[in-house]
GROMACS .gro file of C-alpha atoms in nm:
model
  477
    1MET     CA    1  -1.528  -0.158   2.149
    2PRO     CA    2  -1.403   0.201   2.176
    3PRO     CA    3  -1.076   0.267   2.356
    4GLU     CA    4  -1.087   0.302   2.732
    5LYS     CA    5  -0.876   0.619   2.733
    6LYS     CA    6  -1.056   0.898   2.910
    7GLU     CA    7  -1.053   1.273   2.861
    8VAL     CA    8  -0.954   1.481   3.164
    9ARG     CA    9  -1.183   1.781   3.209
   10PRO     CA   10  -1.087   2.096   3.404
   11ALA     CA   11  -1.100   2.068   3.781
   12GLY     CA   12  -1.412   2.211   3.939
   13ARG     CA   13  -1.651   2.123   3.656
   14ALA     CA   14  -1.991   2.085   3.817
   15GLY     CA   15  -2.120   1.731   3.840
   16ARG     CA   16  -1.825   1.572   3.666
   17SER     CA   17  -1.830   1.278   3.909
   18ARG     CA   18  -2.178   1.186   3.777
   19VAL     CA   19  -2.076   1.188   3.412
   20PRO     CA   20  -2.089   0.839   3.255
   21SER     CA   21  -1.747   0.700   3.170
   22TYR     CA   22  -1.824   0.666   2.798
   23VAL     CA   23  -1.881   1.041   2.773
   24LYS     CA   24  -1.519   1.094   2.870
   25ASN     CA   25  -1.386   0.861   2.599
   26LEU     CA   26  -1.138   1.042   2.380
   27ARG     CA   27  -1.234   0.826   2.085
   28GLY     CA   28  -1.554   0.642   2.010
   29VAL     CA   29  -1.889   0.556   2.165
   30ASN     CA   30  -2.128   0.262   2.126
   31ASN     CA   31  -2.463   0.408   2.017
   32TRP     CA   32  -2.649   0.723   1.919
   33LYS     CA   33  -2.766   0.799   2.276
   34GLN     CA   34  -2.403   0.808   2.384
   35VAL     CA   35  -2.320   1.028   2.083
   36SER     CA   36  -2.565   1.296   2.201
   37GLU     CA   37  -2.427   1.296   2.554
   38TRP     CA   38  -2.066   1.293   2.429
   39LEU     CA   39  -2.126   1.595   2.205
   40GLU     CA   40  -2.326   1.787   2.467
   41TRP     CA   41  -2.062   1.740   2.738
   42ARG     CA   42  -1.801   1.898   2.511
   43GLY     CA   43  -2.025   2.170   2.373
   44ILE     CA   44  -1.963   2.048   2.018
   45GLU     CA   45  -2.118   2.277   1.756
   46ASP     CA   46  -2.024   2.111   1.427
   47ILE     CA   47  -1.957   1.757   1.301
   48GLU     CA   48  -1.731   1.658   1.011
   49CYS     CA   49  -1.860   1.335   0.853
   50ILE     CA   50  -1.561   1.213   0.652
   51THR     CA   51  -1.453   0.912   0.449
   52PRO     CA   52  -1.135   0.842   0.249
   53ASP     CA   53  -1.145   0.859  -0.131
   54GLN     CA   54  -0.917   0.652  -0.357
   55ALA     CA   55  -0.624   0.884  -0.280
   56GLY     CA   56  -0.691   0.879   0.095
   57VAL     CA   57  -0.822   1.237   0.088
   58ALA     CA   58  -1.100   1.314   0.336
   59ARG     CA   59  -1.434   1.364   0.159
   60GLY     CA   60  -1.766   1.427   0.327
   61LYS     CA   61  -1.998   1.682   0.482
   62MET     CA   62  -1.998   1.922   0.776
   63MET     CA   63  -2.316   1.994   0.969
   64PRO     CA   64  -2.442   2.127   1.303
   65SER     CA   65  -2.425   1.865   1.575
   66LYS     CA   66  -2.804   1.882   1.634
   67LYS     CA   67  -2.866   1.791   1.272
   68PHE     CA   68  -2.620   1.502   1.300
   69THR     CA   69  -2.810   1.348   1.594
   70SER     CA   70  -3.160   1.404   1.449
   71ASN     CA   71  -3.168   1.085   1.239
   72THR     CA   72  -3.067   1.277   0.928
   73SER     CA   73  -2.985   1.066   0.623
   74LEU     CA   74  -2.635   1.151   0.499
   75ALA     CA   75  -2.549   1.107   0.133
   76LEU     CA   76  -2.266   1.163  -0.113
   77PRO     CA   77  -2.255   1.110  -0.490
   78SER     CA   78  -2.031   0.833  -0.622
   79ALA     CA   79  -1.826   1.083  -0.824
   80PRO     CA   80  -1.561   1.164  -0.558
   81PHE     CA   81  -1.465   0.795  -0.548
   82MET     CA   82  -1.411   0.774  -0.924
   83MET     CA   83  -1.204   1.091  -0.947
   84THR     CA   84  -0.832   1.136  -1.011
   85ILE     CA   85  -0.602   1.325  -0.776
   86SER     CA   86  -0.630   1.627  -1.009
   87GLY     CA   87  -1.011   1.625  -1.007
   88ASP     CA   88  -1.062   1.465  -1.348
   89TYR     CA   89  -1.263   1.154  -1.437
   90PRO     CA   90  -1.145   0.848  -1.631
   91GLU     CA   91  -1.292   0.734  -1.959
   92ASP     CA   92  -1.524   0.432  -1.963
   93GLY     CA   93  -1.364   0.105  -2.069
   94ASN     CA   94  -1.181  -0.209  -1.947
   95GLY     CA   95  -1.467  -0.291  -1.713
   96PHE     CA   96  -1.511   0.064  -1.580
   97ALA     CA   97  -1.825   0.263  -1.652
   98TYR     CA   98  -1.923   0.587  -1.484
   99PRO     CA   99  -2.279   0.548  -1.351
  100GLU     CA  100  -2.525   0.733  -1.572
  101ASP     CA  101  -2.747   0.847  -1.286
  102ASP     CA  102  -2.462   0.936  -1.045
  103GLY     CA  103  -2.702   0.846  -0.768
  104ASP     CA  104  -2.642   0.909  -0.400
  105LEU     CA  105  -2.451   0.674  -0.173
  106LYS     CA  106  -2.532   0.676   0.198
  107LEU     CA  107  -2.276   0.778   0.458
  108LEU     CA  108  -2.291   0.539   0.754
  109PRO     CA  109  -2.105   0.686   1.055
  110ASP     CA  110  -1.877   0.447   1.244
  111LEU     CA  111  -1.941   0.571   1.597
  112SER     CA  112  -1.625   0.402   1.727
  113THR     CA  113  -1.423   0.670   1.541
  114LEU     CA  114  -1.593   0.976   1.692
  115SER     CA  115  -1.337   1.229   1.820
  116VAL     CA  116  -1.275   1.602   1.849
  117VAL     CA  117  -1.102   1.811   1.582
  118PRO     CA  118  -0.840   1.977   1.803
  119TRP     CA  119  -0.710   2.231   1.550
  120GLU     CA  120  -1.048   2.397   1.490
  121ASP     CA  121  -1.127   2.720   1.676
  122ASP     CA  122  -1.496   2.634   1.724
  123PRO     CA  123  -1.581   2.311   1.913
  124THR     CA  124  -1.587   2.055   1.634
  125ALA     CA  125  -1.599   1.676   1.618
  126GLN     CA  126  -1.530   1.427   1.339
  127VAL     CA  127  -1.647   1.077   1.256
  128ILE     CA  128  -1.529   0.837   0.984
  129CYS     CA  129  -1.807   0.694   0.769
  130ASP     CA  130  -1.856   0.390   0.550
  131LEU     CA  131  -2.046   0.408   0.222
  132VAL     CA  132  -2.346   0.189   0.145
  133HIS     CA  133  -2.601   0.179  -0.135
  134GLN     CA  134  -2.957   0.297  -0.068
  135ASP     CA  135  -3.058  -0.065   0.001
  136GLY     CA  136  -2.780  -0.106   0.259
  137ARG     CA  137  -2.534  -0.304   0.046
  138SER     CA  138  -2.168  -0.217   0.096
  139VAL     CA  139  -2.018  -0.003  -0.182
  140GLU     CA  140  -1.748  -0.236  -0.315
  141PHE     CA  141  -1.515   0.021  -0.472
  142THR     CA  142  -1.459   0.252  -0.171
  143PRO     CA  143  -1.125   0.207   0.012
  144ARG     CA  144  -1.249   0.140   0.365
  145ASN     CA  145  -1.487  -0.123   0.233
  146VAL     CA  146  -1.210  -0.284   0.026
  147LEU     CA  147  -1.003  -0.333   0.342
  148LYS     CA  148  -1.306  -0.465   0.531
  149ARG     CA  149  -1.363  -0.715   0.250
  150VAL     CA  150  -1.009  -0.851   0.286
  151VAL     CA  151  -1.033  -0.867   0.668
  152ALA     CA  152  -1.364  -1.053   0.630
  153ALA     CA  153  -1.194  -1.305   0.400
  154TYR     CA  154  -0.954  -1.381   0.686
  155GLY     CA  155  -1.245  -1.400   0.929
  156LYS     CA  156  -1.421  -1.664   0.720
  157ARG     CA  157  -1.114  -1.882   0.774
  158GLY     CA  158  -1.107  -1.823   1.151
  159LEU     CA  159  -0.816  -1.580   1.123
  160LYS     CA  160  -0.752  -1.223   1.237
  161PRO     CA  161  -0.474  -1.011   1.080
  162VAL     CA  162  -0.272  -0.777   1.301
  163VAL     CA  163  -0.074  -0.488   1.153
  164ALA     CA  164   0.156  -0.205   1.262
  165PRO     CA  165   0.231   0.073   1.010
  166GLU     CA  166   0.533   0.301   1.010
  167ILE     CA  167   0.484   0.632   0.826
  168GLU     CA  168   0.763   0.856   0.699
  169PHE     CA  169   0.708   1.216   0.590
  170TYR     CA  170   0.897   1.536   0.522
  171LEU     CA  171   0.863   1.881   0.670
  172VAL     CA  172   0.937   2.140   0.399
  173ARG     CA  173   0.924   2.516   0.364
  174LYS     CA  174   0.597   2.658   0.240
  175ASN     CA  175   0.596   2.647  -0.137
  176PRO     CA  176   0.287   2.791  -0.308
  177ASP     CA  177   0.448   2.778  -0.654
  178PRO     CA  178   0.472   2.418  -0.786
  179ASP     CA  179   0.734   2.522  -1.045
  180TYR     CA  180   0.993   2.559  -0.769
  181PRO     CA  181   1.157   2.260  -0.595
  182LEU     CA  182   1.076   2.185  -0.233
  183THR     CA  183   1.341   2.282   0.023
  184PRO     CA  184   1.405   2.171   0.384
  185PRO     CA  185   1.260   2.390   0.658
  186VAL     CA  186   1.442   2.610   0.903
  187GLY     CA  187   1.448   2.462   1.253
  188ARG     CA  188   1.472   2.636   1.588
  189SER     CA  189   1.848   2.684   1.532
  190GLY     CA  190   1.761   2.925   1.252
  191ARG     CA  191   1.948   2.718   0.994
  192PRO     CA  192   1.807   2.500   0.713
  193ILE     CA  193   1.788   2.134   0.810
  194GLY     CA  194   2.049   1.909   0.651
  195GLY     CA  195   2.047   1.537   0.576
  196GLY     CA  196   2.222   1.252   0.755
  197ALA     CA  197   2.030   1.303   1.078
  198GLY     CA  198   1.893   0.950   1.108
  199TYR     CA  199   1.780   0.882   1.468
  200SER     CA  200   1.925   1.217   1.574
  201ILE     CA  201   1.757   1.352   1.887
  202ALA     CA  202   1.894   1.695   1.802
  203GLY     CA  203   1.724   1.663   1.464
  204VAL     CA  204   1.391   1.597   1.635
  205ASN     CA  205   1.451   1.884   1.877
  206GLU     CA  206   1.477   2.126   1.584
  207PHE     CA  207   1.099   2.092   1.558
  208ASP     CA  208   1.008   2.063   1.926
  209GLU     CA  209   0.707   2.295   1.920
  210LEU     CA  210   0.562   2.144   1.604
  211ILE     CA  211   0.610   1.790   1.738
  212ASP     CA  212   0.449   1.892   2.067
  213ASP     CA  213   0.143   1.999   1.868
  214ILE     CA  214   0.141   1.665   1.683
  215TYR     CA  215   0.141   1.485   2.019
  216HIS     CA  216  -0.124   1.714   2.169
  217PHE     CA  217  -0.351   1.692   1.865
  218SER     CA  218  -0.309   1.314   1.858
  219GLU     CA  219  -0.380   1.271   2.229
  220SER     CA  220  -0.697   1.480   2.197
  221GLN     CA  221  -0.824   1.241   1.929
  222GLY     CA  222  -0.731   0.922   2.116
  223LEU     CA  223  -0.456   0.839   1.867
  224GLU     CA  224  -0.152   0.659   2.005
  225ILE     CA  225   0.199   0.721   1.874
  226ASP     CA  226   0.440   0.442   1.964
  227THR     CA  227   0.764   0.620   1.870
  228LEU     CA  228   0.880   0.920   1.666
  229ILE     CA  229   1.224   0.952   1.508
  230HIS     CA  230   1.419   1.170   1.267
  231GLU     CA  231   1.491   0.976   0.948
  232GLU     CA  232   1.786   1.012   0.709
  233GLY     CA  233   1.637   1.284   0.488
  234ALA     CA  234   1.659   1.657   0.559
  235GLY     CA  235   1.351   1.729   0.770
  236GLN     CA  236   1.225   1.371   0.733
  237LEU     CA  237   1.044   1.220   1.032
  238GLU     CA  238   0.886   0.881   1.101
  239ILE     CA  239   0.596   0.787   1.326
  240ASN     CA  240   0.542   0.427   1.437
  241LEU     CA  241   0.198   0.309   1.549
  242ARG     CA  242   0.114   0.030   1.790
  243HIS     CA  243  -0.006  -0.296   1.635
  244GLY     CA  244  -0.376  -0.373   1.608
  245ASP     CA  245  -0.678  -0.432   1.386
  246PRO     CA  246  -0.617  -0.335   1.021
  247VAL     CA  247  -0.926  -0.114   0.984
  248GLU     CA  248  -0.853   0.066   1.311
  249LEU     CA  249  -0.489   0.119   1.212
  250ALA     CA  250  -0.586   0.243   0.864
  251ASP     CA  251  -0.823   0.488   1.035
  252GLN     CA  252  -0.537   0.604   1.253
  253VAL     CA  253  -0.302   0.661   0.958
  254PHE     CA  254  -0.583   0.848   0.779
  255MET     CA  255  -0.629   1.071   1.084
  256PHE     CA  256  -0.256   1.107   1.153
  257LYS     CA  257  -0.198   1.246   0.804
  258ARG     CA  258  -0.461   1.513   0.864
  259THR     CA  259  -0.319   1.584   1.210
  260ILE     CA  260   0.042   1.617   1.097
  261ARG     CA  261  -0.049   1.848   0.807
  262GLU     CA  262  -0.253   2.071   1.037
  263ALA     CA  263   0.021   2.087   1.301
  264ALA     CA  264   0.276   2.180   1.034
  265LEU     CA  265   0.055   2.456   0.890
  266LYS     CA  266   0.022   2.603   1.237
  267HIS     CA  267   0.400   2.653   1.223
  268GLU     CA  268   0.407   2.793   0.868
  269THR     CA  269   0.547   2.465   0.732
  270TYR     CA  270   0.420   2.197   0.496
  271ALA     CA  271   0.412   1.829   0.588
  272THR     CA  272   0.423   1.611   0.278
  273PHE     CA  273   0.373   1.239   0.232
  274MET     CA  274   0.498   1.239  -0.127
  275ALA     CA  275   0.711   0.932  -0.196
  276LYS     CA  276   1.001   1.140  -0.332
  277PRO     CA  277   0.950   1.510  -0.256
  278ILE     CA  278   1.311   1.632  -0.278
  279GLN     CA  279   1.564   1.530  -0.543
  280GLY     CA  280   1.874   1.368  -0.395
  281GLN     CA  281   1.703   1.289  -0.064
  282PRO     CA  282   1.567   0.950   0.050
  283GLY     CA  283   1.208   0.862  -0.030
  284SER     CA  284   0.932   0.822   0.228
  285ALA     CA  285   0.790   0.477   0.300
  286MET     CA  286   0.494   0.330   0.484
  287HIS     CA  287   0.630  -0.002   0.608
  288ILE     CA  288   0.365  -0.252   0.719
  289HIS     CA  289   0.431  -0.518   0.986
  290GLN     CA  290   0.190  -0.814   0.962
  291SER     CA  291   0.105  -1.119   1.165
  292ILE     CA  292  -0.201  -1.347   1.166
  293ILE     CA  293  -0.389  -1.471   1.475
  294ASP     CA  294  -0.602  -1.784   1.508
  295LYS     CA  295  -0.930  -1.648   1.648
  296LYS     CA  296  -1.002  -1.962   1.852
  297THR     CA  297  -0.665  -2.003   2.019
  298GLY     CA  298  -0.531  -1.647   2.005
  299ARG     CA  299  -0.200  -1.785   1.877
  300ASN     CA  300   0.014  -1.636   1.603
  301ILE     CA  301  -0.022  -1.886   1.316
  302PHE     CA  302   0.326  -1.797   1.188
  303THR     CA  303   0.468  -1.989   1.487
  304GLY     CA  304   0.408  -2.351   1.583
  305GLU     CA  305   0.372  -2.484   1.934
  306ASP     CA  306   0.742  -2.571   1.929
  307GLY     CA  307   0.832  -2.212   1.832
  308ALA     CA  308   0.925  -2.304   1.475
  309GLU     CA  309   0.811  -2.136   1.157
  310THR     CA  310   0.489  -2.277   1.011
  311ASP     CA  311   0.365  -2.357   0.663
  312ALA     CA  312   0.132  -2.056   0.695
  313PHE     CA  313   0.433  -1.830   0.754
  314ARG     CA  314   0.611  -1.955   0.444
  315HIS     CA  315   0.300  -1.947   0.229
  316PHE     CA  316   0.219  -1.591   0.340
  317ILE     CA  317   0.564  -1.481   0.222
  318GLY     CA  318   0.524  -1.686  -0.096
  319GLY     CA  319   0.199  -1.508  -0.173
  320MET     CA  320   0.362  -1.172  -0.125
  321GLN     CA  321   0.652  -1.265  -0.349
  322LYS     CA  322   0.418  -1.372  -0.628
  323HIS     CA  323   0.142  -1.110  -0.606
  324VAL     CA  324   0.295  -0.789  -0.467
  325PRO     CA  325   0.431  -0.689  -0.811
  326SER     CA  326   0.071  -0.707  -0.938
  327ALA     CA  327  -0.047  -0.502  -0.641
  328LEU     CA  328   0.233  -0.245  -0.668
  329VAL     CA  329  -0.003   0.020  -0.804
  330MET     CA  330  -0.173   0.018  -0.462
  331PHE     CA  331   0.161   0.057  -0.281
  332ALA     CA  332   0.310   0.305  -0.530
  333PRO     CA  333   0.005   0.485  -0.669
  334TYR     CA  334   0.156   0.786  -0.850
  335VAL     CA  335   0.423   0.865  -1.107
  336ASN     CA  336   0.629   1.019  -0.826
  337SER     CA  337   0.615   0.691  -0.630
  338TYR     CA  338   0.847   0.520  -0.878
  339ARG     CA  339   1.119   0.780  -0.822
  340ARG     CA  340   1.160   0.624  -0.476
  341LEU     CA  341   1.193   0.269  -0.614
  342THR     CA  342   1.545   0.287  -0.757
  343GLN     CA  343   1.851   0.062  -0.728
  344ALA     CA  344   2.098   0.113  -0.445
  345ALA     CA  345   1.850   0.331  -0.257
  346SER     CA  346   1.697   0.265   0.083
  347ALA     CA  347   1.378   0.134  -0.080
  348PRO     CA  348   1.366  -0.229  -0.198
  349VAL     CA  349   1.321  -0.297  -0.570
  350ASN     CA  350   1.299  -0.675  -0.540
  351THR     CA  351   1.061  -0.946  -0.419
  352LYS     CA  352   1.314  -1.121  -0.194
  353TRP     CA  353   1.281  -1.187   0.177
  354GLY     CA  354   1.526  -1.232   0.463
  355TYR     CA  355   1.578  -1.219   0.837
  356ASP     CA  356   1.637  -0.863   0.957
  357ASN     CA  357   1.755  -0.769   0.607
  358ARG     CA  358   1.644  -0.416   0.519
  359THR     CA  359   1.749  -0.452   0.155
  360THR     CA  360   1.474  -0.707   0.094
  361ALA     CA  361   1.112  -0.630   0.012
  362PHE     CA  362   0.988  -0.858   0.289
  363ARG     CA  363   1.183  -0.848   0.614
  364VAL     CA  364   1.132  -1.076   0.909
  365PRO     CA  365   1.237  -0.868   1.213
  366ARG     CA  366   1.415  -1.026   1.509
  367SER     CA  367   1.154  -1.117   1.767
  368ASP     CA  368   1.029  -1.380   2.007
  369PRO     CA  369   0.852  -1.666   1.826
  370ALA     CA  370   0.513  -1.545   1.951
  371ALA     CA  371   0.570  -1.207   1.782
  372ARG     CA  372   0.690  -1.348   1.447
  373ARG     CA  373   0.580  -1.113   1.169
  374VAL     CA  374   0.651  -1.009   0.811
  375GLU     CA  375   0.735  -0.649   0.727
  376ASN     CA  376   0.635  -0.528   0.381
  377ARG     CA  377   0.890  -0.254   0.300
  378ILE     CA  378   0.763  -0.168  -0.049
  379PRO     CA  379   0.470   0.073   0.017
  380SER     CA  380   0.542   0.444  -0.002
  381SER     CA  381   0.385   0.698   0.231
  382ASP     CA  382   0.173   0.845  -0.050
  383ALA     CA  383  -0.031   0.523  -0.058
  384ASN     CA  384  -0.387   0.521   0.070
  385PRO     CA  385  -0.345   0.329   0.402
  386TYR     CA  386  -0.670   0.135   0.353
  387LEU     CA  387  -0.566   0.016   0.009
  388ALA     CA  388  -0.203  -0.055   0.101
  389LEU     CA  389  -0.310  -0.270   0.396
  390ALA     CA  390  -0.580  -0.442   0.189
  391ALA     CA  391  -0.335  -0.525  -0.089
  392SER     CA  392  -0.060  -0.650   0.141
  393LEU     CA  393  -0.292  -0.872   0.343
  394ALA     CA  394  -0.463  -0.996   0.026
  395CYS     CA  395  -0.131  -1.109  -0.124
  396GLY     CA  396  -0.045  -1.299   0.193
  397LEU     CA  397  -0.386  -1.464   0.216
  398ILE     CA  398  -0.374  -1.574  -0.148
  399GLY     CA  399  -0.037  -1.732  -0.070
  400MET     CA  400  -0.182  -1.926   0.224
  401MET     CA  401  -0.486  -2.033   0.022
  402ARG     CA  402  -0.278  -2.145  -0.278
  403LYS     CA  403   0.005  -2.283  -0.058
  404ILE     CA  404   0.266  -2.083  -0.250
  405GLU     CA  405   0.619  -2.170  -0.142
  406PRO     CA  406   0.864  -1.879  -0.111
  407ASP     CA  407   1.219  -1.859  -0.240
  408ALA     CA  408   1.503  -1.921   0.003
  409PRO     CA  409   1.576  -1.625   0.236
  410VAL     CA  410   1.872  -1.402   0.150
  411GLY     CA  411   2.131  -1.260   0.387
  412THR     CA  412   2.318  -1.033   0.147
  413THR     CA  413   2.260  -0.687   0.001
  414VAL     CA  414   2.003  -0.728  -0.276
  415ASN     CA  415   1.874  -0.377  -0.349
  416GLU     CA  416   2.152  -0.329  -0.604
  417ASP     CA  417   2.042  -0.630  -0.809
  418GLU     CA  418   1.808  -0.636  -1.107
  419ILE     CA  419   1.474  -0.469  -1.039
  420ASP     CA  420   1.189  -0.720  -0.993
  421LEU     CA  421   0.908  -0.463  -0.981
  422PRO     CA  422   0.728  -0.257  -1.246
  423ARG     CA  423   0.932   0.053  -1.331
  424GLY     CA  424   0.639   0.283  -1.395
  425LEU     CA  425   0.271   0.345  -1.332
  426LEU     CA  426   0.129   0.205  -1.657
  427GLU     CA  427   0.330  -0.117  -1.630
  428ALA     CA  428   0.202  -0.156  -1.273
  429VAL     CA  429  -0.159  -0.104  -1.386
  430ASP     CA  430  -0.119  -0.370  -1.657
  431LEU     CA  431   0.002  -0.625  -1.400
  432PHE     CA  432  -0.276  -0.528  -1.159
  433GLU     CA  433  -0.547  -0.583  -1.420
  434ALA     CA  434  -0.404  -0.921  -1.523
  435ASP     CA  435  -0.402  -1.074  -1.170
  436GLU     CA  436  -0.733  -1.258  -1.137
  437ASP     CA  437  -0.665  -1.383  -0.782
  438LEU     CA  438  -0.606  -1.027  -0.664
  439ARG     CA  439  -0.916  -0.900  -0.847
  440ASP     CA  440  -1.131  -1.168  -0.680
  441MET     CA  441  -0.993  -1.086  -0.337
  442LEU     CA  442  -1.030  -0.706  -0.368
  443GLY     CA  443  -1.350  -0.695  -0.575
  444ALA     CA  444  -1.398  -0.653  -0.950
  445SER     CA  445  -1.575  -0.318  -0.913
  446PHE     CA  446  -1.287  -0.171  -0.715
  447ALA     CA  447  -1.020  -0.316  -0.944
  448SER     CA  448  -1.171  -0.171  -1.262
  449THR     CA  449  -1.240   0.167  -1.100
  450TYR     CA  450  -0.893   0.198  -0.950
  451ALA     CA  451  -0.716   0.095  -1.271
  452ALA     CA  452  -0.918   0.348  -1.473
  453ILE     CA  453  -0.827   0.625  -1.230
  454LYS     CA  454  -0.456   0.543  -1.245
  455ARG     CA  455  -0.452   0.539  -1.626
  456ALA     CA  456  -0.624   0.877  -1.631
  457GLU     CA  457  -0.372   1.019  -1.380
  458PHE     CA  458  -0.085   0.906  -1.599
  459GLU     CA  459  -0.235   1.082  -1.901
  460THR     CA  460  -0.273   1.401  -1.697
  461PHE     CA  461   0.091   1.379  -1.590
  462MET     CA  462   0.200   1.341  -1.952
  463GLU     CA  463   0.052   1.683  -2.029
  464VAL     CA  464   0.311   1.851  -1.803
  465ILE     CA  465   0.653   1.952  -1.940
  466SER     CA  466   0.925   1.890  -1.682
  467PRO     CA  467   1.237   2.100  -1.604
  468TRP     CA  468   1.451   1.805  -1.727
  469GLU     CA  469   1.296   1.834  -2.071
  470ARG     CA  470   1.353   2.207  -2.086
  471GLU     CA  471   1.712   2.172  -1.962
  472TYR     CA  472   1.830   1.894  -2.194
  473LEU     CA  473   1.602   1.913  -2.495
  474LEU     CA  474   1.530   2.282  -2.545
  475LEU     CA  475   1.853   2.371  -2.725
  476ASN     CA  476   2.004   2.030  -2.799
  477VAL     CA  477   1.755   1.841  -3.017
   0.00000   0.00000   0.00000
């Protein structure tokens, strides 16, 4: 069901008392009749029909609102979902084959995601779409459908996953030339932002007007921010979202990224979700808190009736310990992602777990037994939220299905120990392709497509000569 939050219209609007409550919903309606009324009440002229590609970039079509509500069939080619971040296409092989006909896929609007686009000058709305084949079958390799597949696997077992993402990002000065390093922005004090401002209210206040726009844009779309803080990096912020359904939360992260970028551009600043945008500064993570609910009882299956930890809790962690290294390419999807995963940094480079231990990959926060959860601290903020959530939940479910026992919890600093994770993109792809349990859970079509894209992105990266090479090799070798 769509959220119950209502939009407040200006006082004095004629007949507003007779307007149905669903028309005032900030986010989502139930059927196409309600769509027409919702759009008409707001005077919406255009609709953006969007869906996330493998990188989490919004792809889709824009059209007049009357066309959208006239039973028009919406279609996209499969190409955008087999494309690298640089716009190239992978070679066929290892189970991947580009479709010879490149036939159309149908866009199926999810009406529960309908909302306004608050940064547009003309009245515009947006809706997130799923992709289906012409015969109605779900398109296996698209990110939103991958996450739905994993959630459905829980549902078949009478379970419902609950997640809460935390997203870190940097504000940086505008930088149209990629040859120059990114630099921190200038805040309202008129001075460049420095590091070491973790949880600083003054650090947040440096960007008051920009943050106000983030809140206003979010509220207009029915998106709920739980908390916002300044992180350790220079100009690094973090937004925490309230816990809920994985698909709904992935949708929110998808929309928040758009929202934050647009708010930053309004203030002549870039917002970046790169894992490691500035050398010498902390990386940006997307931590994922996870718990599992029994659909019949509504109880958290990580906690027994006596308040103790359950077998399911241990096996969930065991599954993550065993399979997250194979899924790392979905948590750290780019060459830049591995610059964040280094020893003695704030990011974990292990597969250990512990109670309230932020140096472990899997942290169990302090909580009441009913709120017992597992935080996956490995994903970086450049990850596609649909794929990161799908991978994390898949690893935990495999653990519960296979009854994988975890190692003993650790209470010491472990992010200075030997690295347990792949050190680079190609190594991560190799592990991903070799994990049959993960492939079965996520879908063979997705796994082969995603792996092919990542190999092609690595080859594109290898064509670029870095400043390090010019500095140390130019005159010395």
